[in-house]
JSON list of C-alpha atoms in Angstrom, two decimals:
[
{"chain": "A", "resi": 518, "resn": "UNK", "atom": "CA", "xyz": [0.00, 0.00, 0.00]},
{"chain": "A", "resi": 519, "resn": "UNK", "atom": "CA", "xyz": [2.00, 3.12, -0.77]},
{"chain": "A", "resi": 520, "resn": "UNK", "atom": "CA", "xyz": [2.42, 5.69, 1.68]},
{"chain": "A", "resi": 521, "resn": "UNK", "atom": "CA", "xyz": [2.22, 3.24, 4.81]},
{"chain": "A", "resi": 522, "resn": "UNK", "atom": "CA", "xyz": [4.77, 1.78, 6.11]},
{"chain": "A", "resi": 523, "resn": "UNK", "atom": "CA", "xyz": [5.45, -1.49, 5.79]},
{"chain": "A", "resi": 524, "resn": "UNK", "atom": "CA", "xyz": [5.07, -2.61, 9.57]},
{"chain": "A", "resi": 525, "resn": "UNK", "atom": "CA", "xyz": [1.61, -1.38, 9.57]},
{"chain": "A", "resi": 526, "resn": "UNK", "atom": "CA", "xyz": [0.45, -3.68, 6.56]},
{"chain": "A", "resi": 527, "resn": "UNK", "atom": "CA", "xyz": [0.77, -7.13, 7.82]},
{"chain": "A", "resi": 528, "resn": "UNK", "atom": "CA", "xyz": [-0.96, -6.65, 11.54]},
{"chain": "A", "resi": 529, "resn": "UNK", "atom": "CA", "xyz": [-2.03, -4.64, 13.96]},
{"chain": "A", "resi": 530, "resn": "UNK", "atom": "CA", "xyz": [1.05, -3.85, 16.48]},
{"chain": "A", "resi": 531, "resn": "UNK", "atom": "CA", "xyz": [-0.07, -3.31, 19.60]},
{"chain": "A", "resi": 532, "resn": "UNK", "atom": "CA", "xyz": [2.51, -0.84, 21.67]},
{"chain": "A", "resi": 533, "resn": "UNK", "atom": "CA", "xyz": [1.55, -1.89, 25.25]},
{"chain": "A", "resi": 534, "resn": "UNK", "atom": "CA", "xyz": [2.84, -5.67, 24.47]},
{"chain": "A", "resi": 535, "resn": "UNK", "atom": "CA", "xyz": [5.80, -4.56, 22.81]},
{"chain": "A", "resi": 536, "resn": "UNK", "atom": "CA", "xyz": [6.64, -2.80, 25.75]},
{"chain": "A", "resi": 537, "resn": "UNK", "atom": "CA", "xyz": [5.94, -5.59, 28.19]},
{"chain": "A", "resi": 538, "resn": "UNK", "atom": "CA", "xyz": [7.95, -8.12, 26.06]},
{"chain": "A", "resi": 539, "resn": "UNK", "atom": "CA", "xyz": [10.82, -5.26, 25.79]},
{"chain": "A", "resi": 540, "resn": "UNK", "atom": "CA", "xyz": [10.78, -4.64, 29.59]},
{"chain": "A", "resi": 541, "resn": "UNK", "atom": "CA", "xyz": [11.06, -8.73, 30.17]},
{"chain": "A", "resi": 542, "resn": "UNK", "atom": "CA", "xyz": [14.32, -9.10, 27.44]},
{"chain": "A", "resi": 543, "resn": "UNK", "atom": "CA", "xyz": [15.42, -6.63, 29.40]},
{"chain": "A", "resi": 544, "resn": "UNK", "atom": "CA", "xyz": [15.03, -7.71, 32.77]},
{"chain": "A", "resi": 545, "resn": "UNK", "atom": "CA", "xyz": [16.58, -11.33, 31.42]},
{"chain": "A", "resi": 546, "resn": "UNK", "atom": "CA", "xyz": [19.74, -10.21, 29.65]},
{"chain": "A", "resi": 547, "resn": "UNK", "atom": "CA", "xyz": [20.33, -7.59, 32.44]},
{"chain": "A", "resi": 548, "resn": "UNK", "atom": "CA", "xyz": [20.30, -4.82, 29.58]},
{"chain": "A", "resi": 549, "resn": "UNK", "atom": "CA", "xyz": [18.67, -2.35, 28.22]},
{"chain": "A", "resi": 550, "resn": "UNK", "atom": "CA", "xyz": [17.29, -1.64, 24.58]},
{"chain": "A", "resi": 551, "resn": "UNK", "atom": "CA", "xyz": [19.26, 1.26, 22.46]},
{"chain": "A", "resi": 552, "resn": "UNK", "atom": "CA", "xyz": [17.21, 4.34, 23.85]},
{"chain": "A", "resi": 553, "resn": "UNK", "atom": "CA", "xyz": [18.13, 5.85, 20.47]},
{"chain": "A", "resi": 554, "resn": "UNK", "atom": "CA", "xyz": [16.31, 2.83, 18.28]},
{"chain": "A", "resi": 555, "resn": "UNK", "atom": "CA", "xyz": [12.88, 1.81, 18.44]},
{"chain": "A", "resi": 556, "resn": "UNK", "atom": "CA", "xyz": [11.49, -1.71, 19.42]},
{"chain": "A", "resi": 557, "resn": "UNK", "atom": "CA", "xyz": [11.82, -3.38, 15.78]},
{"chain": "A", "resi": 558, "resn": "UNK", "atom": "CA", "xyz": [15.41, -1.72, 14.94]},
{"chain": "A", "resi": 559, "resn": "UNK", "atom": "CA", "xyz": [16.61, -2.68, 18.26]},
{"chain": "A", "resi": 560, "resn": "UNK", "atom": "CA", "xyz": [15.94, -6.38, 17.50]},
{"chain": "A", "resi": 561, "resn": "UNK", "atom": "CA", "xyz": [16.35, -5.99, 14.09]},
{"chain": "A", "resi": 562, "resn": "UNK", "atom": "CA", "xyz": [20.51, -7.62, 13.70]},
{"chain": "A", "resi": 563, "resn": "UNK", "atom": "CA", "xyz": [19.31, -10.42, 15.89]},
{"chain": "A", "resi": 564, "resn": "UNK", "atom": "CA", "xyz": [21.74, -9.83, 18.82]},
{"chain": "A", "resi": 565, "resn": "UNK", "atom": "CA", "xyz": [19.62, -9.21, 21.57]},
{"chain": "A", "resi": 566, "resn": "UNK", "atom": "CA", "xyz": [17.61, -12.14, 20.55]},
{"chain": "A", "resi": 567, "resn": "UNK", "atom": "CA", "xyz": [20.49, -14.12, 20.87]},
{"chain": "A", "resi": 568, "resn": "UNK", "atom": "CA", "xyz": [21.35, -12.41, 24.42]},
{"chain": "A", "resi": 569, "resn": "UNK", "atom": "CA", "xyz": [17.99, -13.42, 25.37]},
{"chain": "A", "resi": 570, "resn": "UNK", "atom": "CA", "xyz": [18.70, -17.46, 24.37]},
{"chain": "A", "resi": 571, "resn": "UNK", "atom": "CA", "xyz": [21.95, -17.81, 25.69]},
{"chain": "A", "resi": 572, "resn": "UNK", "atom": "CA", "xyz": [20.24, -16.31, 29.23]},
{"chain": "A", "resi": 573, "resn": "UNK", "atom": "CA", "xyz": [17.30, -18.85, 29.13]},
{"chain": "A", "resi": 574, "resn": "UNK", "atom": "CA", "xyz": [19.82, -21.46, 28.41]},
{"chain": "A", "resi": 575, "resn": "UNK", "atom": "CA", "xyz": [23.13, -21.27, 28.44]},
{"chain": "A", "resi": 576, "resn": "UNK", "atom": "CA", "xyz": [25.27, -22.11, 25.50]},
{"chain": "A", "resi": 577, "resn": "UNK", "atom": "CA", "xyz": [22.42, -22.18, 23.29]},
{"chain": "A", "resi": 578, "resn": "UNK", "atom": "CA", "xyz": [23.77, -20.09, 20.38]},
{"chain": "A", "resi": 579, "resn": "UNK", "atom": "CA", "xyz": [27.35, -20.95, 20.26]},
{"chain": "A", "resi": 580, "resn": "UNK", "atom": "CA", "xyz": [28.64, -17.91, 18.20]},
{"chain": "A", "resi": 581, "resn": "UNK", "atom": "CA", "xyz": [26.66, -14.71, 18.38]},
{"chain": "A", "resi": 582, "resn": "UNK", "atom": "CA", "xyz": [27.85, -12.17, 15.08]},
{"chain": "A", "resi": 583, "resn": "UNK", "atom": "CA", "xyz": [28.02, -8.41, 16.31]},
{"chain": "A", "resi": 584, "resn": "UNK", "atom": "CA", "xyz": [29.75, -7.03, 13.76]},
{"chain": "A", "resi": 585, "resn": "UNK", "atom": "CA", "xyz": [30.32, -8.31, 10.14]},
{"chain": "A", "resi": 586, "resn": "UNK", "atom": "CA", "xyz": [27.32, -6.56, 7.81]},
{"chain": "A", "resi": 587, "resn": "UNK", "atom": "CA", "xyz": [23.90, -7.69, 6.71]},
{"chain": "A", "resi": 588, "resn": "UNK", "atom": "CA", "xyz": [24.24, -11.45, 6.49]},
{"chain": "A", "resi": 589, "resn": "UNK", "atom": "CA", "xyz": [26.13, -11.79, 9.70]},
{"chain": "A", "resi": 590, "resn": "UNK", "atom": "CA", "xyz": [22.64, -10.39, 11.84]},
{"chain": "A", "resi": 591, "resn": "UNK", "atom": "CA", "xyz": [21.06, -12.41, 9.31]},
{"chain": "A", "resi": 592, "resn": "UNK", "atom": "CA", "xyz": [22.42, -15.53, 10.69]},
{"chain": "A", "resi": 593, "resn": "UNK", "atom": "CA", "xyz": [22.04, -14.21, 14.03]},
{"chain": "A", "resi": 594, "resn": "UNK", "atom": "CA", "xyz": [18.05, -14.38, 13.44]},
{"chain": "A", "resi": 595, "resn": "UNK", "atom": "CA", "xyz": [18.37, -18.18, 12.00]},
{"chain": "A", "resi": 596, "resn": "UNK", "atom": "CA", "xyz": [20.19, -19.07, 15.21]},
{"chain": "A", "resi": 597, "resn": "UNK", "atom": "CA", "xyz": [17.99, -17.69, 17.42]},
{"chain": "A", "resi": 598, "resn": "UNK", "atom": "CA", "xyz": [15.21, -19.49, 15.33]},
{"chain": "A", "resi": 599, "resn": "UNK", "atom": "CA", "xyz": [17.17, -22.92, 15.91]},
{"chain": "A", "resi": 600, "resn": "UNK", "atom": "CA", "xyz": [17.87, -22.00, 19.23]},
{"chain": "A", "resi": 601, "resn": "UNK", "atom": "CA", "xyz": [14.24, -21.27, 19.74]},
{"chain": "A", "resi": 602, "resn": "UNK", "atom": "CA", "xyz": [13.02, -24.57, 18.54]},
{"chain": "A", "resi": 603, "resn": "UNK", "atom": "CA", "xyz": [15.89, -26.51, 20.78]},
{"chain": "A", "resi": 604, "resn": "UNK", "atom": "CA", "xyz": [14.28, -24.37, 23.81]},
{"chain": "A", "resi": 605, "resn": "UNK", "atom": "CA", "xyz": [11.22, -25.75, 23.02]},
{"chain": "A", "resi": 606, "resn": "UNK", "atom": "CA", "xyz": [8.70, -23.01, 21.70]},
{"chain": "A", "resi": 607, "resn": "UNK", "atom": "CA", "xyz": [6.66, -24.56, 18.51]},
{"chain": "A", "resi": 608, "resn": "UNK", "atom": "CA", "xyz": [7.77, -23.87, 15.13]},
{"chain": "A", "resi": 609, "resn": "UNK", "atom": "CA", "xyz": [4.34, -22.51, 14.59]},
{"chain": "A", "resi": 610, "resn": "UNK", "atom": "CA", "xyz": [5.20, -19.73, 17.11]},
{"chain": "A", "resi": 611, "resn": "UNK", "atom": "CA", "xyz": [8.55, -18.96, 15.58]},
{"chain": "A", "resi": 612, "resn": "UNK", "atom": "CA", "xyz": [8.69, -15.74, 12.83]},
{"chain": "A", "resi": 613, "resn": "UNK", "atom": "CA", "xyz": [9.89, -15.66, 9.67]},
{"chain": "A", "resi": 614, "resn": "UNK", "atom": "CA", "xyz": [13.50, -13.94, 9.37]},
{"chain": "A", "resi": 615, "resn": "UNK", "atom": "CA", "xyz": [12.01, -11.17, 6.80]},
{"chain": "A", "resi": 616, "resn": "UNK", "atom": "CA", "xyz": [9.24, -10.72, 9.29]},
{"chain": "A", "resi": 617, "resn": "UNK", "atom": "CA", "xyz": [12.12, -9.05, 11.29]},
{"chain": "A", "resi": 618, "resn": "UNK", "atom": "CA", "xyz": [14.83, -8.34, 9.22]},
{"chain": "A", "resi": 619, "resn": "UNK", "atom": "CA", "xyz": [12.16, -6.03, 6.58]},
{"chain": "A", "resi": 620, "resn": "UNK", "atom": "CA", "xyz": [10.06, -5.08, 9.51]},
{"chain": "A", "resi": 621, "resn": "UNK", "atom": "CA", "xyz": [7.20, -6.98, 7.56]},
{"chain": "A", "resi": 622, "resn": "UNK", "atom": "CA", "xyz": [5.18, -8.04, 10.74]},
{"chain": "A", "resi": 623, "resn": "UNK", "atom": "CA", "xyz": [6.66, -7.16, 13.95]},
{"chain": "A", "resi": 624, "resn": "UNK", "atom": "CA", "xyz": [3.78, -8.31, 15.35]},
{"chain": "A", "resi": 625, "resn": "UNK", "atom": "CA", "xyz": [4.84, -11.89, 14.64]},
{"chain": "A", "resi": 626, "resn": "UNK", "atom": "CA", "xyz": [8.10, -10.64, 16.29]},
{"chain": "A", "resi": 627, "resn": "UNK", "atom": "CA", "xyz": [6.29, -9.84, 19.81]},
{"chain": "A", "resi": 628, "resn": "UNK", "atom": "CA", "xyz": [3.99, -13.56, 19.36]},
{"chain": "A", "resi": 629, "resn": "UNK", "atom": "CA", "xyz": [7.42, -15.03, 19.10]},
{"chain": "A", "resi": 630, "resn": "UNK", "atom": "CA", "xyz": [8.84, -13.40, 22.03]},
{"chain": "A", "resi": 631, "resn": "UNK", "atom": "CA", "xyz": [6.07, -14.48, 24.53]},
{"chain": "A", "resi": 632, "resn": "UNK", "atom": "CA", "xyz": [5.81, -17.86, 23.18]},
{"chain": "A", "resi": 633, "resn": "UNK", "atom": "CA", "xyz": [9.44, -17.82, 24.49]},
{"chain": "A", "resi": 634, "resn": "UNK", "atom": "CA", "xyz": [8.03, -17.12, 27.75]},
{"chain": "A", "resi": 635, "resn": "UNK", "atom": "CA", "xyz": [5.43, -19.09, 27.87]},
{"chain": "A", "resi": 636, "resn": "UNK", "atom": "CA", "xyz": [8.13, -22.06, 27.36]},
{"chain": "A", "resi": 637, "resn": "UNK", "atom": "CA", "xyz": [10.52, -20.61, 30.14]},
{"chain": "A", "resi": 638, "resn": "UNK", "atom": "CA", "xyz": [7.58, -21.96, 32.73]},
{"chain": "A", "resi": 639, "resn": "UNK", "atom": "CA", "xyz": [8.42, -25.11, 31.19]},
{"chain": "A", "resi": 640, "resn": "UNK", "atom": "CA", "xyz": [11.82, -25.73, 31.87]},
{"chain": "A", "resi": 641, "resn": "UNK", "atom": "CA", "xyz": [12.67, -25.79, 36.14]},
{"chain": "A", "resi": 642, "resn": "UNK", "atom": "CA", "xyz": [15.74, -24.16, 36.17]},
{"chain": "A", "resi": 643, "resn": "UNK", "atom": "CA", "xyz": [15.12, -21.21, 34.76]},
{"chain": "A", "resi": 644, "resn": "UNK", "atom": "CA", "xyz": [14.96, -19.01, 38.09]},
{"chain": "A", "resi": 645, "resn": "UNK", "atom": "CA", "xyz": [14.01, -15.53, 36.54]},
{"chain": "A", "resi": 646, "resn": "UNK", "atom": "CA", "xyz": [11.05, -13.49, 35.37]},
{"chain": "A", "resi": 647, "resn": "UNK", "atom": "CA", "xyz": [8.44, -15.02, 32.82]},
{"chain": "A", "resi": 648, "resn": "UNK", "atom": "CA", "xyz": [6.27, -13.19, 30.37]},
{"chain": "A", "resi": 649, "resn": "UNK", "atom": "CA", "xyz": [2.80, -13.78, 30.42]},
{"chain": "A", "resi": 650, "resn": "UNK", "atom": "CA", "xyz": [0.64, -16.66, 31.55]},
{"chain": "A", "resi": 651, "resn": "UNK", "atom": "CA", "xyz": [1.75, -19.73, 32.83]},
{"chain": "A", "resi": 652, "resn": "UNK", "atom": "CA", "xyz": [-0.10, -22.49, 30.40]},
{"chain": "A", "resi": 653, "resn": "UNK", "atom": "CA", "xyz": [-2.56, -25.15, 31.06]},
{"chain": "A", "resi": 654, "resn": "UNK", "atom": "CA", "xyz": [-1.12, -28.33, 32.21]},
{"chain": "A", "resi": 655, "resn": "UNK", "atom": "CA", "xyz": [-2.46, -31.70, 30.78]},
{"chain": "A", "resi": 656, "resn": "UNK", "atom": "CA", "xyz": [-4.64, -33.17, 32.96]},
{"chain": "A", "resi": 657, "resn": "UNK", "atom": "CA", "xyz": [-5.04, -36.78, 32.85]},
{"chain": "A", "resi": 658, "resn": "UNK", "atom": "CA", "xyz": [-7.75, -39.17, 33.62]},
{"chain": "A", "resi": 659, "resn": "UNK", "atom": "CA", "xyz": [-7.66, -42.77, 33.67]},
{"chain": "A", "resi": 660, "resn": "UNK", "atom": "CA", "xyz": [-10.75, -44.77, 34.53]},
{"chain": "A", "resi": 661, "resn": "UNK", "atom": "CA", "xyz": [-11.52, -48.25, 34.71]},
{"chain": "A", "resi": 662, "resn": "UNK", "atom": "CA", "xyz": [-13.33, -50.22, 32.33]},
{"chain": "A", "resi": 663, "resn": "UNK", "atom": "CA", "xyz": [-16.13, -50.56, 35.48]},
{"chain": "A", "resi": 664, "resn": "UNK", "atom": "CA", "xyz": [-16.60, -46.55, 35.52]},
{"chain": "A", "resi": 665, "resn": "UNK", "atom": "CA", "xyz": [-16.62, -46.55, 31.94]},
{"chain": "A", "resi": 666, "resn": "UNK", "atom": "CA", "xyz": [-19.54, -49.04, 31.36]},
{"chain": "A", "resi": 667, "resn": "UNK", "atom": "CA", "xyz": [-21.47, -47.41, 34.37]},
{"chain": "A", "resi": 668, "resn": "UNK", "atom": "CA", "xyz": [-20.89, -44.03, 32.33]},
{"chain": "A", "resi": 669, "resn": "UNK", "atom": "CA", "xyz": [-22.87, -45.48, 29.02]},
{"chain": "A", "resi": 670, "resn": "UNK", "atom": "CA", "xyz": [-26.29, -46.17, 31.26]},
{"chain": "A", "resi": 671, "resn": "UNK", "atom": "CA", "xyz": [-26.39, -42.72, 32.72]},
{"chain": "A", "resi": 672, "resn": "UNK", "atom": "CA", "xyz": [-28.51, -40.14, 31.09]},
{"chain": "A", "resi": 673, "resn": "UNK", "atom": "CA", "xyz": [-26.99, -37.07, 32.08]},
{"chain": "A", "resi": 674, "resn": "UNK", "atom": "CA", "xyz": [-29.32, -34.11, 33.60]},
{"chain": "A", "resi": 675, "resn": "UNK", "atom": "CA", "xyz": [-28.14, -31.71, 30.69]},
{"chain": "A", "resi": 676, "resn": "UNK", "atom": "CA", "xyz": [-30.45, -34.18, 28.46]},
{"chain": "A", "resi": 677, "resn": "UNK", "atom": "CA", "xyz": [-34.09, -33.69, 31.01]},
{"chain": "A", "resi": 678, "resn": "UNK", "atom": "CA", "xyz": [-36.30, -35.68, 31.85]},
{"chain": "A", "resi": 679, "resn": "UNK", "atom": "CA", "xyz": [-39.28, -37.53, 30.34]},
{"chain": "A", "resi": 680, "resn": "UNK", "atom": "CA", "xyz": [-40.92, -39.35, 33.18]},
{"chain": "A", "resi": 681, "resn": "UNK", "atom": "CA", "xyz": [-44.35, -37.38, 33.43]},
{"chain": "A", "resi": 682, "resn": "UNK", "atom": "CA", "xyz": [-44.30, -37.16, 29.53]},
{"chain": "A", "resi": 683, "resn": "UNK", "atom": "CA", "xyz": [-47.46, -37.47, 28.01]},
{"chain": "A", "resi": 684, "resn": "UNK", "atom": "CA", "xyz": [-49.79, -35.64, 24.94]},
{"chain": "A", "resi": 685, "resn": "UNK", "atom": "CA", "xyz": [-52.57, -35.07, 27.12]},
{"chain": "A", "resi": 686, "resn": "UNK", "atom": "CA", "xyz": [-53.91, -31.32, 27.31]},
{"chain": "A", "resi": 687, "resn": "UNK", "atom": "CA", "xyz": [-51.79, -30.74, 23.84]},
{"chain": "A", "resi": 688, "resn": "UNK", "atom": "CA", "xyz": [-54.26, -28.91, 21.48]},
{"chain": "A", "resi": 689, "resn": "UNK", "atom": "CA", "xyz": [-52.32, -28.40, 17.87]},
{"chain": "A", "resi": 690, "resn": "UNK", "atom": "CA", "xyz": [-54.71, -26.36, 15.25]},
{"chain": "A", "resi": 691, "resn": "UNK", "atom": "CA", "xyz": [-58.37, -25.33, 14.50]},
{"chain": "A", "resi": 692, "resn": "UNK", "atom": "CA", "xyz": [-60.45, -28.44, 15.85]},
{"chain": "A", "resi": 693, "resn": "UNK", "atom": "CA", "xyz": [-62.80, -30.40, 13.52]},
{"chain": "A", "resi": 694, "resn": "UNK", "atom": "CA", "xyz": [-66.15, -29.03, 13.16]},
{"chain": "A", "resi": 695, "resn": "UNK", "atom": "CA", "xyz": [-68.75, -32.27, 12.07]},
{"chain": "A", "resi": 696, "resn": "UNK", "atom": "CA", "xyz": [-71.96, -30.84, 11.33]},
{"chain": "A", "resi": 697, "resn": "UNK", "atom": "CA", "xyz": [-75.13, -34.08, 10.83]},
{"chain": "A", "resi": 698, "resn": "UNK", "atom": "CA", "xyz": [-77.47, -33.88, 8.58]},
{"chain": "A", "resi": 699, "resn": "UNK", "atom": "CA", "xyz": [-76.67, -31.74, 5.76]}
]
């Protein structure tokens, strides 16, 4: 679309979450963002990224590029991306390098960023702040094959009742008039 930039085409950034995930990459890495650059720019050559996965888990990303041009930051973004999926955030939550690297959707950017967090509850010894929610546990149930077959004969309340059931007193339509004799 000419005349709009091109983070505002592919979704609808929302400033208060990009400053919550900013505030938590900063409380992990014990730095802070480039007061000079905004959010996006600041991520942008992948280095602060890859700050943020070497803090969750040490080692992570063996070789972090901070100087060397375009391709070097480049290849910082597809190691955080491995490093990501090693961590154990799903590939589904993971953006696309151009997503960052042409500021196409930064909003992808910030998903990524708290699906990091979301996996940091995951893993035990992580001992420092997490962003957002904690997710659901799974939660289950086994039951014997006695409880089962007592489960099939049950109606549940949800489905009523028809004990007093009957078609007495129902009265659908005009009645019959039967006239004798004509």
């Amino acid at each position: 679309m000419p005349g709009r930039p091109i983070w505002q085409c592919a979704g609808k950034r929302e400033p208060e979450k990009e400053a919550e995930a900013q505030r938590w990459i900063e409380s992990v890495i014990g730095e802070r963002f480039p007061s000079d650059l905004p959010y996006e720019l600041a991520l942008r050559d992948g280095i602060i990224l890859c700050k943020l996965m070497n803090r969750l888990q040490p080692g992570i990303i063996p070789k972090v590029n901070i100087s060397g041009g375009d391709y070097k930051f480049m290849d910082n973004i597809s190691q955080f991306q491995k490093a990501c999926i090693k961590y154990g955030v799903p590939d589904v939550d993971l953006f696309q390098t151009t997503d960052l690297w042409d500021q196409k959707n930064i909003v992808l950017v910030t998903q990524t960023i708290f699906a990091i967090g979301r996996t940091a509850y995951k893993h035990p010894e992580w001992r420092g702040p997490f962003l957002g929610p904690k997710p659901a546990e799974e939660n289950k149930r086994a039951f014997s094959e006695d409880v089962l077959r007592a489960g099939e004969s049950v109606i549940g309340l949800q489905a009523g009742t028809n004990k007093w059931a009957s078609q007495s007193g129902q009265n659908f339509g005009a009645s019959r008039k039967i006239i004798l004799g004509k």
